[in-house]
Amino acid sequence: MIQIFAFYLFASVVIASGAFTILARNPVHSVLWLILAFFNAAGLMVLIGAEFIAMLLVIVYVGAVAVLFLFVVMMLDIDFAELRGGFMKNLPLGLALAAVFLAELIFGIGAYQAGNIALGENALNPARMGASNIQAVGELLYTRYIFLFESAGVVLLVAMVGAIVLTHRKRAGVRPQNIGSQVRRRPEEATRNTQPAVGQGVQL
Amino acid sequence: MTEFFQATLGTGWGWFVANLILILLIALPVMLSVAIVIYFDRKIWAAMALRRGPNVVGPLGILQSFADAAKVFLQETIIPSGANKGLFLLAPIITFTVALLSWAVIPFDQDMVLADINVGLLYILAVSSLGVYGVVIAGWASNSKYPFFSALRASAQMISYEVSIGFIIVTVVLWTGSFNLNDIVEAQRGHGLGFINWYGFNLLLYPMAVMFLISSLAETARAPFDLTEAESELVAGYQTEYSSMAFALFWLGEYANVLLMCTLNAVLFWGGWLPPFEWEPLYAVPGIVWLIIKISAFFFIFSWVKATVPRYRYDQLMRLGWKVFLPISLLWIFLVSGYLMLTRYGV
């Protein structure tokens, strides 16, 4: 009973906030609706017993990705007229994408109704292994799929190094701060005691 | 207690009422201790500056926070005409709510925890990463330049230090083998030399304890990392346009976060509700008293740092987070897991 209530609450909020994400006039409001959608999706994950995935969803998407989105979107100089002009220009592309998604949805639901694809009936289902979520995910990722997992990590590393190489440029004439040398500097190197005669001034 | 209410009110309602009472039993003392802690923060700060601090309202000024609360409650809520009204009012509510959420998984004593979930530490990370939205939304919705700068600084700062906090937590989790906070406390029983109940006594984990303390200063935007409200540059940062209760909610949320970080320091590295030594008479004192003593000690350190350390420059803050804490904590994950592989699991 309470599960059903929670499911419909989370699901309807996800759908509504997803709709508001694309309907909101203001990009910042869009991102905030998106965050609400992420958060309620995490609620759905908790309902199916995947609390580890739910927490990761909140930490990674809400805590990091969406903050960066918000960071960028907040600094945008928003021009509503231009946004609406782009809507008509991109309409054919959007319709094409919508058609593809609709077709996939129909195929997916059709395939699901045609035969038993037994999602979640796997022997490695954590609930069946009698282990906690974290243990089950860890066992799968770090023993069974270790090479796939590590190659995914390598792909990400290459992407990161590539992005740094592409955008990094050496600029001449900058004087970066060297904290180490600043800390190492002693008073004797920086100051000098003198006793100048009256009217002589000091050598700088 | 849950059984009692379930017996009298039926399964569903009994559960609901019992949990509601338990939530109030945590939230109300937290709010009360926030009020007291603000007083002590000001007193400690004053003592270090050779001032008297609050000393007028009540004996020794102890009622100062309540007087402030009453004053703020009676003030007018001013909403700037250019502000985004809904978000402007939502931001302090987010900050305040999120600050209270994490307390659900904190173990106050052996079985004194509201939600004993097996992803407790991840839950705290998740909820504390939500805290930044209050500041960011406040900064943006105020439609004013100083709050906006403050919001940008806050989001960058929180993300930077959350990374190192995450890695530090991983070392503790590796050593314990569990994300449950109660398990982490239990694993510290007799950890050092067989009778010291501290992870901090462990030579491998001690550097992480120090780094966690510094990172928690940065995460709660306390001095010397209080760049989000640096009054010499940004007036009052994201709080500039706020007044009355909206401002008070920010204030309460901030101090509730500080208390939470003190508690986490105590739970993760200094034994939580366990007495410091494994010695039978010490167990006569209830666990919650030990926890409160440890929280107070950490809060004293927080105030001490606030009173004595000058504010960091922004680029120094980023340098410390990304170039010092991140590599060291990453290296420490390898050290700790390597050590555990050698000693505990066998290679």
Short mmCIF file of C-alpha atoms in Angstrom, two decimals, chain A residues 2 26 28-29 32 35 39 51-52 55-56 58-59 61-68 70-71 73-75 78 132-134 177 179-180 182, chain B residues 15 84 87 101 117-119 121-123 125-127 129-130 132-133 136-137 139-140 148 151-153 155-156 159 162 179 313 315-316 319:
data_model
loop_
_atom_site.label_atom_id
_atom_site.label_comp_id
_atom_site.label_asym_id
_atom_site.label_seq_id
_atom_site.Cartn_x
_atom_site.Cartn_y
_atom_site.Cartn_z
CA ILE A 2 2.58 2.58 1.11
CA ASN A 26 14.17 30.20 -17.83
CA VAL A 28 17.98 28.06 -14.51
CA HIS A 29 14.46 26.87 -13.72
CA LEU A 32 16.25 23.01 -11.05
CA ILE A 35 17.45 18.18 -10.28
CA PHE A 39 16.05 13.23 -6.95
CA GLU A 51 19.68 1.89 -2.39
CA PHE A 52 23.34 1.97 -3.45
CA MET A 55 22.71 7.18 -3.35
CA LEU A 56 25.15 7.24 -6.28
CA VAL A 58 22.12 11.68 -5.86
CA ILE A 59 25.86 12.06 -5.19
CA TYR A 61 24.10 13.62 -10.72
CA VAL A 62 22.55 15.95 -8.16
CA GLY A 63 25.71 16.66 -6.21
CA ALA A 64 28.21 17.12 -9.01
CA VAL A 65 26.83 17.11 -12.56
CA ALA A 66 23.81 19.31 -11.91
CA VAL A 67 25.87 21.76 -9.85
CA LEU A 68 28.16 22.20 -12.85
CA LEU A 70 23.73 25.24 -12.82
CA PHE A 71 27.13 26.90 -12.61
CA VAL A 73 23.62 28.13 -16.94
CA MET A 74 23.61 30.78 -14.21
CA MET A 75 26.31 32.70 -16.01
CA ILE A 78 19.68 34.74 -21.42
CA SER A 132 23.70 -6.26 0.54
CA ASN A 133 23.57 -4.00 -2.49
CA ILE A 134 27.11 -2.75 -2.11
CA GLN A 177 52.79 31.84 -7.84
CA ILE A 179 53.94 28.57 -2.98
CA GLY A 180 56.94 26.37 -2.17
CA GLN A 182 57.42 31.63 -0.98
CA TRP B 15 4.91 3.17 12.60
CA ASN B 84 12.98 35.72 -8.34
CA LEU B 87 13.34 30.67 -5.54
CA LEU B 101 18.26 15.53 7.02
CA ILE B 117 20.70 1.79 6.84
CA ASN B 118 23.62 0.00 5.23
CA VAL B 119 24.49 2.99 3.01
CA LEU B 121 27.80 7.21 4.97
CA LEU B 122 26.78 7.49 1.31
CA TYR B 123 23.49 8.98 2.45
CA LEU B 125 27.56 12.41 1.35
CA ALA B 126 24.46 12.61 -0.86
CA VAL B 127 22.58 14.91 1.50
CA SER B 129 26.03 17.57 -1.56
CA LEU B 130 22.49 18.95 -1.68
CA VAL B 132 25.15 23.75 -1.89
CA TYR B 133 21.86 24.31 -3.72
CA VAL B 136 23.56 28.73 -5.17
CA ILE B 137 19.82 29.34 -5.55
CA GLY B 139 22.81 33.79 -4.89
CA TRP B 140 21.08 33.55 -8.22
CA PHE B 148 25.93 35.94 -7.31
CA ALA B 151 27.06 31.49 -5.25
CA LEU B 152 29.72 30.84 -7.88
CA ARG B 153 32.41 30.55 -5.22
CA SER B 155 29.50 25.80 -5.86
CA ALA B 156 33.16 25.56 -6.90
CA ILE B 159 32.57 20.38 -5.34
CA GLU B 162 33.56 16.99 -1.56
CA PHE B 179 29.14 2.01 5.06
CA ARG B 313 42.59 33.72 -0.94
CA ASP B 315 43.17 30.59 -5.68
CA GLN B 316 44.88 29.25 -2.55
CA ARG B 319 45.09 24.93 -4.92
#
